[in-house]
Coordinates of C-alpha atoms in Angstrom, one line a residue:
M441 CA 10.0 -16.7 16.1
S442 CA 6.8 -15.9 14.2
S443 CA 3.6 -15.6 16.1
G444 CA 1.6 -16.9 13.1
K445 CA -0.9 -14.2 13.8
S446 CA -3.4 -13.0 11.2
F447 CA -2.4 -10.0 9.2
Y448 CA -5.1 -8.8 6.7
V449 CA -4.1 -5.7 4.8
T450 CA -5.9 -3.8 2.1
T451 CA -5.5 -1.0 -0.4
P452 CA -8.6 1.1 -1.1
I453 CA -10.5 -0.2 -4.1
F454 CA -9.8 2.2 -6.9
Y455 CA -12.3 4.0 -9.0
V456 CA -12.3 2.8 -12.7
N457 CA -13.1 6.2 -14.2
D458 CA -9.6 6.4 -15.7
A459 CA -6.2 4.7 -15.9
P460 CA -4.0 4.5 -12.8
H461 CA -1.1 6.9 -12.1
I462 CA 1.8 6.7 -9.7
G463 CA -0.3 8.0 -6.8
H464 CA -2.4 4.8 -7.0
A465 CA 0.8 2.7 -7.4
Y466 CA 2.3 4.4 -4.3
T467 CA -0.6 3.0 -2.2
E468 CA -0.3 -0.4 -3.8
V469 CA 3.4 -0.7 -3.2
A470 CA 3.2 0.4 0.4
T471 CA 0.5 -2.2 1.1
D472 CA 2.4 -4.9 -0.8
F473 CA 5.6 -4.2 1.1
L474 CA 3.7 -4.7 4.4
A475 CA 2.1 -7.9 3.2
R476 CA 5.4 -9.3 1.9
W477 CA 7.1 -8.5 5.2
H478 CA 4.5 -10.2 7.2
R479 CA 4.4 -13.2 5.0
Q480 CA 8.2 -13.6 5.5
A481 CA 7.6 -13.2 9.2
G482 CA 5.4 -16.3 9.1
D483 CA 2.2 -14.4 9.8
D484 CA -1.1 -15.6 8.3
T485 CA -1.1 -12.8 5.7
W486 CA -3.7 -11.8 3.2
M487 CA -3.5 -8.8 0.9
L488 CA -6.6 -7.4 -0.9
T489 CA -6.9 -4.8 -3.7
G490 CA -9.5 -4.2 -6.3
T491 CA -11.7 -1.8 -8.1
D492 CA -14.8 0.3 -7.3
E493 CA -17.1 0.2 -10.3
H494 CA -20.5 1.6 -9.4
G495 CA -21.8 5.2 -9.1
Q496 CA -22.8 8.2 -11.1
K497 CA -19.3 9.1 -12.2
I498 CA -18.7 5.7 -13.8
L499 CA -22.1 5.9 -15.5
R500 CA -21.3 9.3 -17.0
T501 CA -17.8 8.3 -18.1
A502 CA -19.1 5.1 -19.8
T503 CA -21.9 7.0 -21.5
A504 CA -19.4 9.6 -22.8
N505 CA -17.4 6.8 -24.2
G506 CA -20.3 5.1 -25.9
V507 CA -20.3 1.9 -23.9
T508 CA -22.3 0.4 -20.9
P509 CA -20.9 0.9 -17.4
Q510 CA -20.1 -2.8 -17.2
E511 CA -18.2 -2.7 -20.5
W512 CA -16.3 0.4 -19.3
A513 CA -15.4 -1.2 -16.0
D514 CA -14.3 -4.5 -17.7
R515 CA -12.1 -2.6 -20.2
L516 CA -10.4 -0.5 -17.5
V517 CA -9.8 -3.5 -15.2
E518 CA -8.3 -5.7 -17.8
Q519 CA -6.4 -3.1 -19.7
S520 CA -5.2 -0.8 -16.9
W521 CA -5.8 -1.9 -13.3
K522 CA -4.7 -5.5 -13.4
P523 CA -1.7 -4.7 -15.5
L524 CA -0.6 -2.1 -12.9
I525 CA -0.2 -5.0 -10.4
E526 CA 2.2 -6.7 -12.7
T527 CA 4.1 -3.5 -13.6
I528 CA 5.0 -2.8 -10.0
D529 CA 5.2 -6.5 -8.8
V530 CA 2.4 -6.5 -6.3
A531 CA 1.7 -10.0 -4.9
N532 CA -1.9 -9.6 -3.8
D533 CA -3.9 -12.6 -2.6
D534 CA -7.2 -11.3 -4.0
F535 CA -8.6 -8.8 -6.4
I536 CA -12.2 -7.8 -5.7
R537 CA -14.6 -5.9 -8.0
T538 CA -17.7 -4.3 -6.7
T539 CA -19.5 -5.8 -9.7
D540 CA -18.6 -9.3 -8.5
P541 CA -21.7 -11.3 -7.6
R542 CA -20.1 -12.4 -4.3
H543 CA -19.8 -8.7 -3.4
E544 CA -23.2 -7.5 -4.5
K545 CA -25.0 -10.4 -2.7
A546 CA -23.2 -9.7 0.6
V547 CA -23.8 -5.9 0.3
Q548 CA -27.5 -6.6 0.1
D549 CA -27.3 -8.9 3.1
F550 CA -25.5 -6.3 5.1
L551 CA -27.9 -3.6 4.2
Q552 CA -30.9 -5.7 4.9
K553 CA -29.6 -6.5 8.4
L554 CA -29.1 -2.8 9.2
Y555 CA -32.6 -2.1 7.9
D556 CA -34.2 -4.9 9.9
D557 CA -32.4 -3.7 13.0
G558 CA -33.7 -0.1 12.7
F559 CA -30.5 1.6 11.6
I560 CA -31.9 2.7 8.2
Y561 CA -34.9 5.0 7.5
A562 CA -36.4 6.9 4.6
G563 CA -36.0 10.6 4.3
E564 CA -35.2 13.5 1.9
Y565 CA -31.8 15.2 1.4
E566 CA -30.8 18.4 -0.4
G567 CA -27.2 19.5 -0.7
F568 CA -24.2 20.1 -2.9
Y569 CA -22.8 16.9 -4.5
C570 CA -19.4 16.4 -6.0
V571 CA -19.6 13.6 -8.6
G572 CA -15.8 13.4 -8.6
C573 CA -15.8 12.5 -4.9
E574 CA -19.2 10.8 -5.0
E575 CA -20.0 12.7 -1.9
Y576 CA -22.3 15.4 -0.6
K577 CA -20.1 18.4 0.5
L578 CA -20.2 20.5 3.6
P579 CA -19.9 24.3 3.2
N580 CA -16.3 24.3 4.4
E581 CA -15.4 21.7 1.7
L582 CA -16.4 24.1 -1.1
A583 CA -14.4 26.8 -2.8
D584 CA -15.2 29.7 -5.1
G585 CA -14.6 28.8 -8.7
T586 CA -12.1 30.6 -10.9
G587 CA -11.6 30.9 -14.6
Q588 CA -14.3 29.1 -16.5
Y589 CA -16.0 28.2 -13.2
E590 CA -16.0 31.8 -11.8
G591 CA -19.3 32.5 -9.9
E592 CA -19.8 28.8 -9.1
K593 CA -19.1 26.7 -6.1
V594 CA -16.5 24.0 -6.7
C595 CA -15.2 21.0 -4.8
A596 CA -12.0 22.0 -2.9
I597 CA -10.4 18.7 -4.0
H598 CA -11.3 18.4 -7.6
S599 CA -11.9 22.1 -8.5
I600 CA -14.9 21.2 -10.5
P601 CA -18.5 22.6 -9.9
V602 CA -20.7 20.8 -7.5
E603 CA -24.3 20.0 -8.2
R604 CA -27.2 20.9 -6.0
L605 CA -29.3 17.7 -5.6
Q606 CA -32.6 17.0 -3.8
E607 CA -33.9 13.5 -3.7
K608 CA -35.7 11.0 -1.5
N609 CA -33.2 8.6 0.0
Y610 CA -32.6 6.0 2.6
F611 CA -30.4 7.2 5.5
F612 CA -28.1 5.4 7.9
R613 CA -28.3 6.5 11.5
M614 CA -24.7 7.4 11.8
S615 CA -25.3 10.0 14.4
D616 CA -26.2 7.2 16.8
F617 CA -22.5 6.2 16.8
Q618 CA -20.9 9.5 17.7
E619 CA -20.1 8.6 21.3
R620 CA -19.0 5.1 20.5
L621 CA -16.6 6.4 17.9
I622 CA -15.1 8.9 20.3
E623 CA -14.7 6.1 22.9
L624 CA -13.0 4.0 20.2
Y625 CA -10.5 6.7 19.4
E626 CA -9.8 7.5 23.0
S627 CA -9.4 3.8 24.1
N628 CA -7.3 2.9 21.0
P629 CA -4.9 5.8 20.2
T630 CA -3.4 3.9 17.2
F631 CA -6.7 3.0 15.6
V632 CA -6.2 5.9 13.1
Q633 CA -2.7 6.9 12.2
P634 CA -0.6 9.0 11.8
D635 CA -1.4 11.1 14.8
S636 CA -2.2 14.2 12.7
A637 CA -4.9 12.1 10.9
R638 CA -6.2 10.8 14.1
N639 CA -6.5 14.2 15.6
E640 CA -8.3 15.6 12.6
M641 CA -10.8 12.8 12.5
L642 CA -11.5 12.9 16.2
Q643 CA -12.1 16.7 16.0
F644 CA -14.5 16.0 13.1
I645 CA -16.5 13.5 15.1
R646 CA -16.7 15.7 18.2
Q647 CA -18.2 18.5 16.0
G648 CA -21.3 16.2 15.6
L649 CA -22.2 13.6 13.1
S650 CA -25.2 13.7 10.7
D651 CA -27.1 10.7 9.4
L652 CA -25.7 9.5 6.1
S653 CA -27.7 9.3 2.8
I654 CA -27.0 5.8 1.6
S655 CA -29.1 5.4 -1.6
R656 CA -29.7 7.1 -4.9
S657 CA -32.8 7.0 -7.1
T658 CA -31.8 9.3 -9.9
F659 CA -29.7 6.6 -11.7
D660 CA -29.6 2.8 -11.6
W661 CA -25.9 1.9 -11.9
G662 CA -25.3 0.2 -8.5
V663 CA -26.4 -2.5 -6.2
K664 CA -30.1 -2.6 -5.8
V665 CA -31.5 -1.8 -2.3
P666 CA -33.0 -5.2 -1.4
W667 CA -36.4 -3.9 -0.1
D668 CA -36.8 -1.1 -2.7
E669 CA -35.3 -1.7 -6.1
S670 CA -36.1 1.8 -7.3
H671 CA -33.0 2.8 -5.3
V672 CA -29.3 1.8 -5.6
V673 CA -26.8 1.7 -2.8
Y674 CA -24.7 4.9 -2.4
V675 CA -21.4 4.0 -4.0
W676 CA -19.2 4.6 -0.9
F677 CA -21.5 2.5 1.3
D678 CA -21.2 -0.2 -1.3
A679 CA -17.5 0.1 -1.8
L680 CA -16.5 0.1 1.9
L681 CA -18.1 -3.3 2.3
N682 CA -15.5 -4.9 -0.1
Y683 CA -13.2 -5.4 2.9
V684 CA -15.6 -7.8 4.5
T685 CA -17.3 -9.3 1.4
A686 CA -13.9 -10.3 0.0
V687 CA -13.1 -12.5 3.0
G688 CA -16.5 -14.2 3.3
Y689 CA -18.9 -12.0 5.1
G690 CA -22.2 -13.8 5.2
Q691 CA -20.9 -16.6 3.0
D692 CA -17.8 -18.2 4.5
D693 CA -17.8 -17.6 8.3
A694 CA -14.7 -19.6 8.9
N695 CA -12.6 -17.5 6.5
F696 CA -14.2 -14.3 7.8
D697 CA -13.3 -15.2 11.4
R698 CA -9.8 -16.1 10.3
R699 CA -9.1 -12.8 8.4
W700 CA -11.1 -10.0 9.9
P701 CA -10.3 -7.4 11.2
A702 CA -8.0 -5.7 8.6
T703 CA -5.4 -3.0 8.5
H704 CA -6.5 -0.4 5.8
I705 CA -3.9 1.7 3.9
V706 CA -5.7 4.6 2.3
G707 CA -4.9 8.1 1.0
K708 CA -5.7 10.9 3.4
D709 CA -8.4 12.3 1.0
I710 CA -10.6 9.3 1.7
L711 CA -9.7 8.9 5.4
R712 CA -13.1 10.1 6.7
F713 CA -14.9 7.4 4.9
H714 CA -12.7 4.7 6.4
S715 CA -12.2 6.1 9.9
V716 CA -15.7 7.5 10.6
I717 CA -18.4 6.0 8.3
W718 CA -16.9 2.5 8.0
P719 CA -16.4 1.8 11.7
A720 CA -20.0 3.1 12.4
M721 CA -21.3 0.7 9.7
L722 CA -19.5 -2.2 11.4
M723 CA -20.7 -1.2 14.8
A724 CA -24.3 -1.2 13.6
A725 CA -23.8 -4.7 12.1
G726 CA -22.3 -6.0 15.3
L727 CA -18.9 -6.6 13.7
D728 CA -15.4 -5.7 14.8
V729 CA -14.0 -2.4 13.6
P730 CA -10.8 -2.5 11.6
R731 CA -7.6 -3.2 13.4
Q732 CA -6.1 0.1 12.0
V733 CA -6.7 2.7 9.4
Y734 CA -3.6 4.5 8.1
G735 CA -4.0 7.6 6.0
H736 CA -0.9 8.3 4.0
G737 CA 0.0 11.6 2.3
W738 CA -0.3 12.7 -1.3
L739 CA 2.2 12.5 -4.1
L740 CA 2.8 16.0 -5.3
V741 CA 3.9 17.1 -8.7
G742 CA 4.7 20.8 -9.0
G743 CA 3.3 21.3 -5.5
E744 CA -0.1 19.9 -6.4
K745 CA -1.8 16.6 -5.7
M746 CA -1.4 14.2 -8.6
S747 CA -4.4 14.3 -10.8
K748 CA -5.4 13.0 -14.3
S749 CA -7.9 15.8 -14.7
K750 CA -5.2 18.4 -14.2
L751 CA -2.8 16.5 -16.5
T752 CA -0.3 15.9 -13.6
G753 CA -0.8 12.2 -13.6
I754 CA 2.3 10.1 -14.4
A755 CA 1.8 6.5 -15.6
P756 CA 3.9 4.0 -13.6
T757 CA 5.3 2.6 -16.8
E758 CA 6.9 6.0 -17.5
I759 CA 9.2 5.2 -14.6
T760 CA 9.4 1.4 -14.7
D761 CA 10.3 1.2 -18.4
T762 CA 13.5 3.1 -17.6
F763 CA 14.4 2.3 -14.0
G764 CA 12.6 -1.0 -13.4
S765 CA 10.0 -2.0 -10.9
D766 CA 12.4 -2.5 -8.0
A767 CA 13.7 1.0 -8.3
F768 CA 10.1 2.3 -8.5
R769 CA 9.2 0.5 -5.3
Y770 CA 12.3 1.5 -3.4
Y771 CA 12.2 5.1 -4.4
F772 CA 8.7 5.9 -3.3
M773 CA 9.0 4.0 0.0
R774 CA 12.4 5.5 0.8
A775 CA 12.2 9.0 -0.5
I776 CA 8.9 9.9 1.1
T777 CA 8.1 9.8 4.8
F778 CA 5.1 7.5 4.9
G779 CA 2.1 9.4 6.3
Q780 CA 3.2 12.8 4.9
D781 CA 2.9 14.5 1.5
G782 CA 5.9 14.0 -0.7
S783 CA 7.1 15.6 -3.9
F784 CA 8.1 13.5 -6.9
S785 CA 10.9 14.7 -9.2
W786 CA 12.7 12.9 -12.0
E787 CA 16.0 14.4 -10.8
D788 CA 15.7 13.0 -7.3
L789 CA 14.6 9.6 -8.7
S790 CA 17.6 9.5 -11.0
A791 CA 20.1 10.6 -8.3
R792 CA 18.9 8.0 -5.8
Y793 CA 19.0 5.3 -8.4
Q794 CA 22.6 6.0 -9.2
S795 CA 23.9 6.7 -5.7
E796 CA 21.9 4.3 -3.5
L797 CA 20.9 1.5 -5.8
A798 CA 23.6 1.3 -8.6
N799 CA 26.6 2.5 -6.6
G800 CA 25.5 1.6 -3.1
F801 CA 23.7 -1.8 -3.1
G802 CA 24.3 -3.0 -6.6
N803 CA 28.1 -2.3 -6.7
L804 CA 28.5 -3.8 -3.2
A805 CA 26.9 -7.1 -4.3
S806 CA 28.9 -7.3 -7.5
R807 CA 32.2 -6.7 -5.7
V808 CA 31.7 -9.3 -3.0
V809 CA 30.6 -12.0 -5.5
A810 CA 33.4 -11.2 -7.9
M811 CA 36.1 -11.3 -5.1
I812 CA 34.8 -14.7 -3.9
E813 CA 35.1 -15.9 -7.5
R814 CA 38.5 -14.4 -7.9
Y815 CA 40.2 -15.3 -4.6
F816 CA 38.4 -18.6 -3.6
E817 CA 37.4 -20.1 -6.9
G818 CA 33.8 -19.2 -6.5
V819 CA 33.4 -21.0 -3.1
V820 CA 32.3 -19.2 0.1
P821 CA 35.4 -19.4 2.4
P822 CA 35.1 -20.4 6.1
Q823 CA 34.9 -17.7 8.8
G824 CA 37.9 -17.5 11.0
P825 CA 38.3 -15.6 14.3
A826 CA 36.3 -12.5 14.4
S827 CA 38.0 -9.1 14.8
E828 CA 36.4 -6.0 16.2
A829 CA 35.6 -4.8 12.7
D830 CA 33.8 -8.1 12.0
L831 CA 31.8 -8.0 15.2
A832 CA 30.9 -4.4 14.4
V833 CA 29.3 -5.6 11.1
Q834 CA 27.4 -8.2 13.0
K835 CA 26.1 -5.6 15.4
V836 CA 25.0 -3.3 12.7
V837 CA 23.1 -6.1 11.0
A838 CA 21.4 -7.1 14.3
D839 CA 20.5 -3.5 15.1
A840 CA 19.2 -2.8 11.6
A841 CA 17.0 -5.8 11.5
A842 CA 15.5 -5.1 14.9
A843 CA 14.9 -1.4 14.0
A844 CA 13.3 -2.4 10.7
N845 CA 11.0 -4.9 12.3
A846 CA 9.9 -2.3 14.9
A847 CA 9.3 0.3 12.2
V848 CA 7.1 -2.1 10.2
E849 CA 5.0 -2.8 13.3
R850 CA 4.2 0.9 13.4
L851 CA 3.8 1.1 9.6
A852 CA 6.8 3.5 9.3
I853 CA 8.0 2.0 6.0
H854 CA 10.5 4.8 5.3
D855 CA 12.2 4.2 8.7
S856 CA 12.4 0.5 8.0
L857 CA 14.3 1.0 4.8
S858 CA 16.5 3.6 6.4
A859 CA 17.5 1.1 9.1
I860 CA 18.2 -1.6 6.5
W861 CA 20.3 0.7 4.5
T862 CA 22.7 1.1 7.4
I863 CA 23.9 -2.4 6.5
V864 CA 24.7 -1.3 2.9
D865 CA 26.7 1.6 4.2
E866 CA 28.5 -0.5 6.9
L867 CA 29.5 -3.2 4.4
N868 CA 30.8 -0.7 1.9
G869 CA 32.9 0.9 4.5
Y870 CA 34.0 -2.4 5.9
I871 CA 35.3 -3.6 2.5
T872 CA 37.1 -0.3 2.0
D873 CA 38.8 -0.6 5.4
M874 CA 39.6 -4.3 5.1
A875 CA 40.9 -4.0 1.5
P876 CA 40.6 -7.7 0.6
W877 CA 42.5 -7.0 -2.7
Q878 CA 45.5 -6.1 -0.5
L879 CA 45.1 -9.1 1.8
S880 CA 45.1 -11.4 -1.3
K881 CA 48.7 -10.5 -2.1
D882 CA 50.1 -12.4 0.8
E883 CA 49.3 -16.1 1.4
A884 CA 49.8 -15.5 5.1
N885 CA 46.6 -13.4 5.1
R886 CA 44.5 -16.2 3.6
E887 CA 42.4 -17.0 6.7
R888 CA 41.8 -13.3 7.3
L889 CA 40.8 -12.8 3.6
G890 CA 38.3 -15.6 4.0
T891 CA 36.8 -14.1 7.1
V892 CA 36.4 -10.7 5.5
L893 CA 34.7 -12.1 2.4
Y894 CA 32.5 -14.5 4.5
T895 CA 31.5 -11.5 6.7
A896 CA 30.6 -9.5 3.6
A897 CA 28.7 -12.4 2.0
E898 CA 26.8 -13.1 5.2
G899 CA 25.9 -9.4 5.4
L900 CA 24.6 -9.6 1.9
R901 CA 22.5 -12.7 2.9
A902 CA 20.8 -10.6 5.6
L903 CA 20.3 -7.8 3.2
A904 CA 18.7 -10.0 0.6
V905 CA 16.2 -11.3 3.2
L906 CA 15.4 -7.8 4.6
L907 CA 15.2 -6.1 1.2
H908 CA 13.1 -8.8 -0.5
P909 CA 9.8 -7.3 0.4
I910 CA 10.7 -4.0 -1.3
M911 CA 13.0 -5.2 -4.1
P912 CA 11.9 -8.8 -5.0
K913 CA 13.6 -9.0 -8.4
A914 CA 17.1 -7.7 -7.4
T915 CA 17.2 -9.7 -4.2
E916 CA 16.2 -13.0 -6.1
K917 CA 19.2 -12.4 -8.4
L918 CA 21.5 -11.9 -5.4
W919 CA 20.1 -14.9 -3.6
T920 CA 20.8 -17.1 -6.7
A921 CA 24.3 -15.6 -7.1
L922 CA 25.2 -16.4 -3.5
G923 CA 24.1 -20.0 -4.0
H924 CA 21.5 -19.9 -1.2
R925 CA 18.5 -21.5 -2.8
D926 CA 19.9 -25.0 -2.7
V927 CA 21.2 -24.6 0.9
L928 CA 18.7 -22.3 2.6
G929 CA 15.6 -22.6 0.4
E930 CA 13.5 -20.0 -1.4
L931 CA 14.2 -16.4 -0.5
S932 CA 10.5 -15.6 0.1
A933 CA 10.5 -18.2 2.8
Q934 CA 13.3 -16.7 4.8
P935 CA 12.0 -15.2 8.1
V936 CA 12.7 -11.5 8.3
R937 CA 12.6 -11.6 12.0
E938 CA 15.5 -14.0 12.0
A939 CA 17.5 -12.4 9.2
A940 CA 20.2 -11.1 11.6
T941 CA 21.0 -14.5 13.1
W942 CA 24.6 -14.7 12.2
G943 CA 26.2 -17.7 10.5
Q944 CA 23.4 -18.9 8.3
L945 CA 25.7 -18.8 5.2
T946 CA 27.4 -22.1 4.8
A947 CA 31.1 -22.2 3.9
G948 CA 31.7 -24.2 0.8
T949 CA 28.6 -22.9 -1.0
S950 CA 29.3 -22.1 -4.6
V951 CA 28.6 -18.6 -5.8
N952 CA 27.5 -17.7 -9.4
G953 CA 28.3 -14.7 -11.5
L954 CA 26.1 -11.7 -10.7
E955 CA 24.9 -9.4 -13.5
P956 CA 24.5 -5.8 -12.4
L957 CA 21.4 -5.5 -10.2
F958 CA 20.9 -1.9 -11.2
P959 CA 22.5 -1.1 -14.6
R960 CA 23.7 2.4 -15.0
I961 CA 21.3 4.6 -16.9
E962 CA 23.2 7.1 -19.1
T963 CA 20.2 8.5 -21.0
P964 CA 18.9 11.7 -19.4
V965 CA 15.4 11.4 -17.9
A966 CA 12.8 13.9 -18.9

C-alpha cells in the first residue's frame, strides 16, 4: 500500500548560455524516472526543473549575440530548454525561471531575513573568478594553461582562463555553520549520496569554511540586493533558492509545508553548492535542509566530460530522431551505474537497442499478443492449475518488483532496471521451454496452453507497470494491446508497489494487435 508521503524531487536549474546536450538530458531523465515511480506508488509527488538566467556569463553571451539578457534567456528557454522536456518525455510538474517575478520577490525576502538576522555583512574580496562556473576558485581548483592559454591560470573544469577580481561585496557568514554541517553529515549518513560524494564533501567542510561573497557590483544582470540596489545577488545564491521559491516560500505557506524538503538530483560538479552552501543558507533562515542531495557522475565522450565548448556535446535529438525517446531514457538509466561516470558510445546504444529492447522486450510482447490472437481468437484464456514453471515465473516477478522498489528508495536507478529486466529474461526462457506452438497442435493440451499464455500475458502486465516510469510510450502501447485500460484503468495509475500481485489480468479480456514496440534499425549509426 502507498504511504501517500510527500516526494518532492528536483533537477538543478540549467544555465541558459547555450542549448542542452545529452548530459543535461541524463539528469532530467533520472529525476523524471524517480518522479514517475513515486507517482505510481501513490506518493504526493512533485517534480521541478527550470533555468538559471542571471549572472555575468549570461550577460556576456547575450551581448555577444546582440540582444538583451532577458531576450537571450527567453529565446533559449522557448527554443531549446522547454523543447528538451518534450523530446525526452519528462513529465515535470513545474518549470521555474530565475527571472520569474515569483522567484525574484522571494529571493529578496530570503536575503532580507538573513541580513536582518545578522548573517550578512559588507566586506571586500579578491580572488580568481571563473565566469564559466560563476564561482571564485581556490588555488587547488586551478590548472596551468596550455596551448593558447599557456602561462595563464585556467579553471580545472572549463580549461579557460580565470579572471582576478577585487570588489566590495556582501558576505554570508557560512563559516558559522561548519560544525552544524558536520553534525548533519554524521547524524544523517544518507544526506549526501553516493558515499564517495558524501566523503568528499565532509572532508571539504572539515578543512574549514570561509564566508561566501553573495553580491556583485560590477554588472547589473541579477536580482537587486533589497537594501542596496547597487549590488545584485550572486548568481548561485539566487539560483539555489529556486527549490523553495517554486513551492511557495514566503508566499504560499501551505504548499511550502506540503512539499518541502526536497530530494535534489545534481551533477557532481555542482555538488558543493548543493551540499554545503545550500544547507548552510537554509539553516541560517531557520528552514529544514533538503531531504537528500544525490550527485551523479558525468557522461563522458572520448574519455572527457561532455562539453559544448569542447565540441563534445551531443544534442538529444541526434539520438531520439533515430532510436526514439523510450530507448534514450532506457539506455542512459540502464547502461550507466547511477552515481558514477559513464561513457557514451553509439555502438553500445545500438547494440543494447537491438538485443535488449527490440529482441528482448519488444519481441516478447509481440509474440505473446500474437499467440493469444492465433490460438484463442484474441481473448485472454483462463489460468489453469499452476506448474512449477508457472510458479517460478510468479516468484521472479515478485522478487524483481521488490528489488526494483528497494533500489528506487536508495536512488539506484540502474539496479532497479536490472531487477525488472529479470522478468523479461524469465518470460523469454519460459516461452521457449513451454513451446506453446507445440501445445497448440493437440486439443488435449488446450488448458495447459491457456495457462502458459495467461502466465506470459500476466507477466507482461507486471512489466508494463514496472517499466512505465522509464518507457512511457512503449508501455502504453503494450497496455492498450493487452486490453487493460477498460478493465484495470490507466497505466499511469497502476501502483508499482503492487505490480507483482498475481492474477490482476482478467480472463476474457480482448487483446489487440501490437505494432513493434522497438522497430529494427538497419541504417548504421554514426
